[in-house]
Amino acid sequence: MTAEKLYKDVLKIFIFVLVFSGFITNYLFYTSSINTSTIIIDVLYLILFLLYILFNIKFKNHTIRKQEVFIVILYVFIFIFGLVKIFIDNNALLERISGFRNYFIYISIFILVSNLRKTKNYIELINTIINFSYIIFIFSILQFVLKDYLPDRLMRLKGEGIYTYQTVDILRANGLLGHPVIFGGFCVMIFILSANLYIQYKNKKYFVLSLIAILATFASSSRLSIIGILISILLIMILNNTDWIKIFFKIFCISFIFMIVLYIIYRLYPNLYIFNIFLAKDEYVQGSNMVHLQQVYSAIEYIKKNVLFGIGLGSQGISAKHVAIISDGTWFQNLLELGLPLFIMYIFLYIVCIKYVIVLIKKIDNKFVKSLGRTFIIISIYFMYSNFVNSSFLARICYILYWSLFGILIGYEKSIHKNIFTKF
């Protein structure tokens, strides 16, 4: 077995554990307080890091492009500042360590993924993600349909509840990835990926997955994810068509027809569950909206009082060992945990990465680069606005997948342009 193949296989195992983490958690040491999948993911991450070092000792000519140097340096600065915050924050130490890992260590997956040298290996990684997504989406639809027959371990992740709507007997599918909102965010990401791949390659496998991703999104009943699918369709049409007059005419016609059909359905079936959740007729939805608004107001007040350093890494979200100030809204959580200076650097990293991808798409006429590049841009746009409302982006499955896609893109681009490497 070559070093390249070993490295690729560990990455594929890592993706497997990431996507099917809920099954691993629910069926390994279920009665204990141990989150089995988290331990396995972190161990695999450490193995990848060690292999990365060994791989580059063996190939001493490891290089990085000039355009990537700034991204890596910026990441290192953010990593160092995050490390400093572990020592200056006052919240629980375990929270700080978990928060540091979730924010700053997991980002480095883009460096680890981009270490592969063969073009075919990046294509294989994407197809691995696609194949695993097929399974998890079909399973989630079964959750939605067979809710009265599946055992508890297949209905909810350990430590999570079963989420339903009170006005209708509907279960919100979660794919065992945690909260349905997290699963909905994952659905949107895979939909964008598969749709862009289909446009470039015309492979029916990608088209079918796009349709299943839409069904899975509706099964999650995540309002923002359903809206995200609709907006993503428009963005995919725009980015894959250079005839602006034609594309905007299509968008206008599709939107007009969609609104008419939606109105007719509403008049015929006013109590349809999808209308109940979007029009806030459901008591759970009403309560959720009120709680979220209250949390946002509280978060803004705390941010005002702790602008420079925040209130501590890991003090909000899944890392928190106490009741968090805000449970939904990534940007508010970021400001609360990081403080304004580090938050600005953190956001700047996203902007630099998006700009880098835009340049790649413009300069390189390659189907894989264009499909993956457009995927990364559209996913970034989706999370830019969804991050004001929910925190699905910070969920491990979405966060690591996002940065993995970026790593696959830059790694693939390097593998087809080896002659323009520069020493770092």
PDB file of N, CA, C and O in Angstrom, residues 14 18 37-46 75 79 97-113 318-319 346 393-404:
ATOM      1  N   PHE A  14     -12.688   8.626   7.716  1.00  0.00           N
ATOM      2  CA  PHE A  14     -13.049   9.833   8.460  1.00  0.00           C
ATOM      3  C   PHE A  14     -14.410  10.363   7.983  1.00  0.00           C
ATOM      4  O   PHE A  14     -15.275  10.714   8.798  1.00  0.00           O
ATOM      5  N   LEU A  18     -17.924  10.561  10.082  1.00  0.00           N
ATOM      6  CA  LEU A  18     -18.564  11.871  10.176  1.00  0.00           C
ATOM      7  C   LEU A  18     -20.039  11.793   9.769  1.00  0.00           C
ATOM      8  O   LEU A  18     -20.917  12.286  10.485  1.00  0.00           O
ATOM      9  N   SER A  37     -18.745   8.627  18.714  1.00  0.00           N
ATOM     10  CA  SER A  37     -18.345   9.149  17.408  1.00  0.00           C
ATOM     11  C   SER A  37     -17.377  10.323  17.545  1.00  0.00           C
ATOM     12  O   SER A  37     -16.457  10.471  16.735  1.00  0.00           O
ATOM     13  N   THR A  38     -17.576  11.157  18.566  1.00  0.00           N
ATOM     14  CA  THR A  38     -16.671  12.295  18.788  1.00  0.00           C
ATOM     15  C   THR A  38     -15.254  11.814  19.060  1.00  0.00           C
ATOM     16  O   THR A  38     -14.287  12.354  18.516  1.00  0.00           O
ATOM     17  N   ILE A  39     -15.132  10.787  19.905  1.00  0.00           N
ATOM     18  CA  ILE A  39     -13.806  10.237  20.222  1.00  0.00           C
ATOM     19  C   ILE A  39     -13.153   9.665  18.969  1.00  0.00           C
ATOM     20  O   ILE A  39     -11.976   9.923  18.693  1.00  0.00           O
ATOM     21  N   ILE A  40     -13.917   8.898  18.185  1.00  0.00           N
ATOM     22  CA  ILE A  40     -13.363   8.286  16.970  1.00  0.00           C
ATOM     23  C   ILE A  40     -12.945   9.353  15.970  1.00  0.00           C
ATOM     24  O   ILE A  40     -11.866   9.266  15.364  1.00  0.00           O
ATOM     25  N   ILE A  41     -13.775  10.389  15.800  1.00  0.00           N
ATOM     26  CA  ILE A  41     -13.448  11.473  14.857  1.00  0.00           C
ATOM     27  C   ILE A  41     -12.174  12.188  15.290  1.00  0.00           C
ATOM     28  O   ILE A  41     -11.293  12.470  14.468  1.00  0.00           O
ATOM     29  N   ASP A  42     -12.053  12.469  16.574  1.00  0.00           N
ATOM     30  CA  ASP A  42     -10.858  13.173  17.053  1.00  0.00           C
ATOM     31  C   ASP A  42      -9.606  12.312  16.934  1.00  0.00           C
ATOM     32  O   ASP A  42      -8.514  12.815  16.618  1.00  0.00           O
ATOM     33  N   VAL A  43      -9.742  11.007  17.173  1.00  0.00           N
ATOM     34  CA  VAL A  43      -8.599  10.091  17.005  1.00  0.00           C
ATOM     35  C   VAL A  43      -8.187  10.027  15.532  1.00  0.00           C
ATOM     36  O   VAL A  43      -6.997  10.085  15.204  1.00  0.00           O
ATOM     37  N   LEU A  44      -9.165   9.912  14.646  1.00  0.00           N
ATOM     38  CA  LEU A  44      -8.877   9.887  13.212  1.00  0.00           C
ATOM     39  C   LEU A  44      -8.234  11.197  12.750  1.00  0.00           C
ATOM     40  O   LEU A  44      -7.358  11.207  11.888  1.00  0.00           O
ATOM     41  N   TYR A  45      -8.700  12.298  13.348  1.00  0.00           N
ATOM     42  CA  TYR A  45      -8.118  13.606  13.017  1.00  0.00           C
ATOM     43  C   TYR A  45      -6.634  13.637  13.406  1.00  0.00           C
ATOM     44  O   TYR A  45      -5.787  14.142  12.644  1.00  0.00           O
ATOM     45  N   LEU A  46      -6.332  13.095  14.575  1.00  0.00           N
ATOM     46  CA  LEU A  46      -4.942  13.034  15.035  1.00  0.00           C
ATOM     47  C   LEU A  46      -4.114  12.141  14.112  1.00  0.00           C
ATOM     48  O   LEU A  46      -2.972  12.480  13.755  1.00  0.00           O
ATOM     49  N   TYR A  75      -4.855  31.739   8.729  1.00  0.00           N
ATOM     50  CA  TYR A  75      -5.362  30.664   9.588  1.00  0.00           C
ATOM     51  C   TYR A  75      -4.447  30.465  10.801  1.00  0.00           C
ATOM     52  O   TYR A  75      -4.939  30.295  11.925  1.00  0.00           O
ATOM     53  N   PHE A  79      -5.499  30.736  14.645  1.00  0.00           N
ATOM     54  CA  PHE A  79      -5.236  29.589  15.512  1.00  0.00           C
ATOM     55  C   PHE A  79      -4.509  30.032  16.777  1.00  0.00           C
ATOM     56  O   PHE A  79      -4.871  29.641  17.892  1.00  0.00           O
ATOM     57  N   ILE A  97     -11.562  24.210  25.778  1.00  0.00           N
ATOM     58  CA  ILE A  97     -10.848  23.244  24.932  1.00  0.00           C
ATOM     59  C   ILE A  97     -11.751  22.745  23.805  1.00  0.00           C
ATOM     60  O   ILE A  97     -11.333  22.678  22.648  1.00  0.00           O
ATOM     61  N   SER A  98     -13.000  22.418  24.151  1.00  0.00           N
ATOM     62  CA  SER A  98     -13.946  21.945  23.135  1.00  0.00           C
ATOM     63  C   SER A  98     -14.228  23.031  22.109  1.00  0.00           C
ATOM     64  O   SER A  98     -14.280  22.774  20.905  1.00  0.00           O
ATOM     65  N   GLY A  99     -14.405  24.263  22.591  1.00  0.00           N
ATOM     66  CA  GLY A  99     -14.657  25.379  21.682  1.00  0.00           C
ATOM     67  C   GLY A  99     -13.489  25.623  20.753  1.00  0.00           C
ATOM     68  O   GLY A  99     -13.669  25.875  19.549  1.00  0.00           O
ATOM     69  N   PHE A 100     -12.264  25.542  21.294  1.00  0.00           N
ATOM     70  CA  PHE A 100     -11.063  25.728  20.468  1.00  0.00           C
ATOM     71  C   PHE A 100     -10.987  24.659  19.385  1.00  0.00           C
ATOM     72  O   PHE A 100     -10.689  24.953  18.228  1.00  0.00           O
ATOM     73  N   ARG A 101     -11.249  23.420  19.763  1.00  0.00           N
ATOM     74  CA  ARG A 101     -11.253  22.325  18.781  1.00  0.00           C
ATOM     75  C   ARG A 101     -12.292  22.567  17.703  1.00  0.00           C
ATOM     76  O   ARG A 101     -12.002  22.466  16.504  1.00  0.00           O
ATOM     77  N   ASN A 102     -13.518  22.888  18.141  1.00  0.00           N
ATOM     78  CA  ASN A 102     -14.620  23.048  17.189  1.00  0.00           C
ATOM     79  C   ASN A 102     -14.398  24.202  16.217  1.00  0.00           C
ATOM     80  O   ASN A 102     -14.744  24.105  15.039  1.00  0.00           O
ATOM     81  N   TYR A 103     -13.844  25.290  16.713  1.00  0.00           N
ATOM     82  CA  TYR A 103     -13.629  26.465  15.868  1.00  0.00           C
ATOM     83  C   TYR A 103     -12.364  26.353  15.013  1.00  0.00           C
ATOM     84  O   TYR A 103     -12.397  26.543  13.797  1.00  0.00           O
ATOM     85  N   PHE A 104     -11.239  26.075  15.666  1.00  0.00           N
ATOM     86  CA  PHE A 104      -9.947  26.318  15.034  1.00  0.00           C
ATOM     87  C   PHE A 104      -9.200  25.065  14.575  1.00  0.00           C
ATOM     88  O   PHE A 104      -8.433  25.132  13.616  1.00  0.00           O
ATOM     89  N   ILE A 105      -9.389  23.937  15.256  1.00  0.00           N
ATOM     90  CA  ILE A 105      -8.710  22.717  14.820  1.00  0.00           C
ATOM     91  C   ILE A 105      -9.432  22.100  13.629  1.00  0.00           C
ATOM     92  O   ILE A 105      -8.806  21.713  12.644  1.00  0.00           O
ATOM     93  N   TYR A 106     -10.767  22.038  13.712  1.00  0.00           N
ATOM     94  CA  TYR A 106     -11.516  21.420  12.626  1.00  0.00           C
ATOM     95  C   TYR A 106     -11.366  22.162  11.291  1.00  0.00           C
ATOM     96  O   TYR A 106     -11.489  21.560  10.228  1.00  0.00           O
ATOM     97  N   ILE A 107     -11.089  23.472  11.336  1.00  0.00           N
ATOM     98  CA  ILE A 107     -10.873  24.222  10.085  1.00  0.00           C
ATOM     99  C   ILE A 107      -9.704  23.631   9.305  1.00  0.00           C
ATOM    100  O   ILE A 107      -9.722  23.591   8.070  1.00  0.00           O
ATOM    101  N   SER A 108      -8.694  23.155  10.021  1.00  0.00           N
ATOM    102  CA  SER A 108      -7.468  22.683   9.364  1.00  0.00           C
ATOM    103  C   SER A 108      -7.685  21.473   8.475  1.00  0.00           C
ATOM    104  O   SER A 108      -6.768  21.035   7.784  1.00  0.00           O
ATOM    105  N   ILE A 109      -8.907  20.932   8.442  1.00  0.00           N
ATOM    106  CA  ILE A 109      -9.187  19.808   7.552  1.00  0.00           C
ATOM    107  C   ILE A 109      -8.924  20.200   6.104  1.00  0.00           C
ATOM    108  O   ILE A 109      -8.560  19.350   5.292  1.00  0.00           O
ATOM    109  N   PHE A 110      -9.072  21.483   5.758  1.00  0.00           N
ATOM    110  CA  PHE A 110      -8.811  21.888   4.368  1.00  0.00           C
ATOM    111  C   PHE A 110      -7.329  21.709   4.013  1.00  0.00           C
ATOM    112  O   PHE A 110      -6.985  21.408   2.867  1.00  0.00           O
ATOM    113  N   ILE A 111      -6.448  21.854   4.991  1.00  0.00           N
ATOM    114  CA  ILE A 111      -5.016  21.638   4.755  1.00  0.00           C
ATOM    115  C   ILE A 111      -4.735  20.144   4.637  1.00  0.00           C
ATOM    116  O   ILE A 111      -3.994  19.707   3.754  1.00  0.00           O
ATOM    117  N   LEU A 112      -5.340  19.356   5.519  1.00  0.00           N
ATOM    118  CA  LEU A 112      -5.114  17.910   5.508  1.00  0.00           C
ATOM    119  C   LEU A 112      -5.666  17.272   4.240  1.00  0.00           C
ATOM    120  O   LEU A 112      -5.023  16.400   3.645  1.00  0.00           O
ATOM    121  N   VAL A 113      -6.847  17.689   3.816  1.00  0.00           N
ATOM    122  CA  VAL A 113      -7.467  17.118   2.618  1.00  0.00           C
ATOM    123  C   VAL A 113      -6.685  17.472   1.369  1.00  0.00           C
ATOM    124  O   VAL A 113      -6.521  16.648   0.460  1.00  0.00           O
ATOM    125  N   ILE A 318     -23.056  23.582  21.468  1.00  0.00           N
ATOM    126  CA  ILE A 318     -22.932  22.211  21.951  1.00  0.00           C
ATOM    127  C   ILE A 318     -21.797  22.029  22.964  1.00  0.00           C
ATOM    128  O   ILE A 318     -21.777  21.050  23.708  1.00  0.00           O
ATOM    129  N   SER A 319     -20.830  22.961  22.976  1.00  0.00           N
ATOM    130  CA  SER A 319     -19.711  22.829  23.915  1.00  0.00           C
ATOM    131  C   SER A 319     -20.085  23.264  25.328  1.00  0.00           C
ATOM    132  O   SER A 319     -19.414  22.910  26.296  1.00  0.00           O
ATOM    133  N   TYR A 346     -11.793  36.018  11.900  1.00  0.00           N
ATOM    134  CA  TYR A 346     -12.476  34.766  11.560  1.00  0.00           C
ATOM    135  C   TYR A 346     -13.324  34.954  10.292  1.00  0.00           C
ATOM    136  O   TYR A 346     -13.275  34.133   9.371  1.00  0.00           O
ATOM    137  N   PHE A 393     -24.477  25.597  10.902  1.00  0.00           N
ATOM    138  CA  PHE A 393     -23.125  25.674  10.338  1.00  0.00           C
ATOM    139  C   PHE A 393     -22.067  25.207  11.330  1.00  0.00           C
ATOM    140  O   PHE A 393     -21.051  24.625  10.942  1.00  0.00           O
ATOM    141  N   LEU A 394     -22.304  25.467  12.619  1.00  0.00           N
ATOM    142  CA  LEU A 394     -21.324  25.086  13.643  1.00  0.00           C
ATOM    143  C   LEU A 394     -21.399  23.607  14.006  1.00  0.00           C
ATOM    144  O   LEU A 394     -20.537  23.117  14.728  1.00  0.00           O
ATOM    145  N   ALA A 395     -22.441  22.925  13.524  1.00  0.00           N
ATOM    146  CA  ALA A 395     -22.526  21.481  13.762  1.00  0.00           C
ATOM    147  C   ALA A 395     -21.365  20.799  13.054  1.00  0.00           C
ATOM    148  O   ALA A 395     -20.985  21.181  11.947  1.00  0.00           O
ATOM    149  N   ARG A 396     -20.797  19.804  13.672  1.00  0.00           N
ATOM    150  CA  ARG A 396     -19.581  19.163  13.153  1.00  0.00           C
ATOM    151  C   ARG A 396     -19.728  18.688  11.711  1.00  0.00           C
ATOM    152  O   ARG A 396     -18.843  18.903  10.891  1.00  0.00           O
ATOM    153  N   ILE A 397     -20.864  18.071  11.377  1.00  0.00           N
ATOM    154  CA  ILE A 397     -21.070  17.534  10.037  1.00  0.00           C
ATOM    155  C   ILE A 397     -21.005  18.639   8.984  1.00  0.00           C
ATOM    156  O   ILE A 397     -20.394  18.471   7.926  1.00  0.00           O
ATOM    157  N   CYS A 398     -21.613  19.791   9.258  1.00  0.00           N
ATOM    158  CA  CYS A 398     -21.635  20.891   8.289  1.00  0.00           C
ATOM    159  C   CYS A 398     -20.301  21.638   8.257  1.00  0.00           C
ATOM    160  O   CYS A 398     -19.800  21.978   7.182  1.00  0.00           O
ATOM    161  N   TYR A 399     -19.744  21.884   9.427  1.00  0.00           N
ATOM    162  CA  TYR A 399     -18.515  22.669   9.538  1.00  0.00           C
ATOM    163  C   TYR A 399     -17.336  21.951   8.876  1.00  0.00           C
ATOM    164  O   TYR A 399     -16.608  22.535   8.062  1.00  0.00           O
ATOM    165  N   ILE A 400     -17.167  20.677   9.200  1.00  0.00           N
ATOM    166  CA  ILE A 400     -16.047  19.923   8.633  1.00  0.00           C
ATOM    167  C   ILE A 400     -16.264  19.689   7.140  1.00  0.00           C
ATOM    168  O   ILE A 400     -15.309  19.765   6.355  1.00  0.00           O
ATOM    169  N   LEU A 401     -17.496  19.413   6.728  1.00  0.00           N
ATOM    170  CA  LEU A 401     -17.772  19.205   5.309  1.00  0.00           C
ATOM    171  C   LEU A 401     -17.481  20.472   4.512  1.00  0.00           C
ATOM    172  O   LEU A 401     -16.911  20.408   3.416  1.00  0.00           O
ATOM    173  N   TYR A 402     -17.856  21.614   5.049  1.00  0.00           N
ATOM    174  CA  TYR A 402     -17.613  22.903   4.379  1.00  0.00           C
ATOM    175  C   TYR A 402     -16.126  23.102   4.096  1.00  0.00           C
ATOM    176  O   TYR A 402     -15.718  23.382   2.962  1.00  0.00           O
ATOM    177  N   TRP A 403     -15.309  22.920   5.115  1.00  0.00           N
ATOM    178  CA  TRP A 403     -13.871  23.137   4.949  1.00  0.00           C
ATOM    179  C   TRP A 403     -13.211  22.003   4.167  1.00  0.00           C
ATOM    180  O   TRP A 403     -12.186  22.202   3.507  1.00  0.00           O
ATOM    181  N   SER A 404     -13.807  20.817   4.206  1.00  0.00           N
ATOM    182  CA  SER A 404     -13.296  19.702   3.397  1.00  0.00           C
ATOM    183  C   SER A 404     -13.492  19.986   1.908  1.00  0.00           C
ATOM    184  O   SER A 404     -12.607  19.700   1.093  1.00  0.00           O
TER     185      SER A 404
END
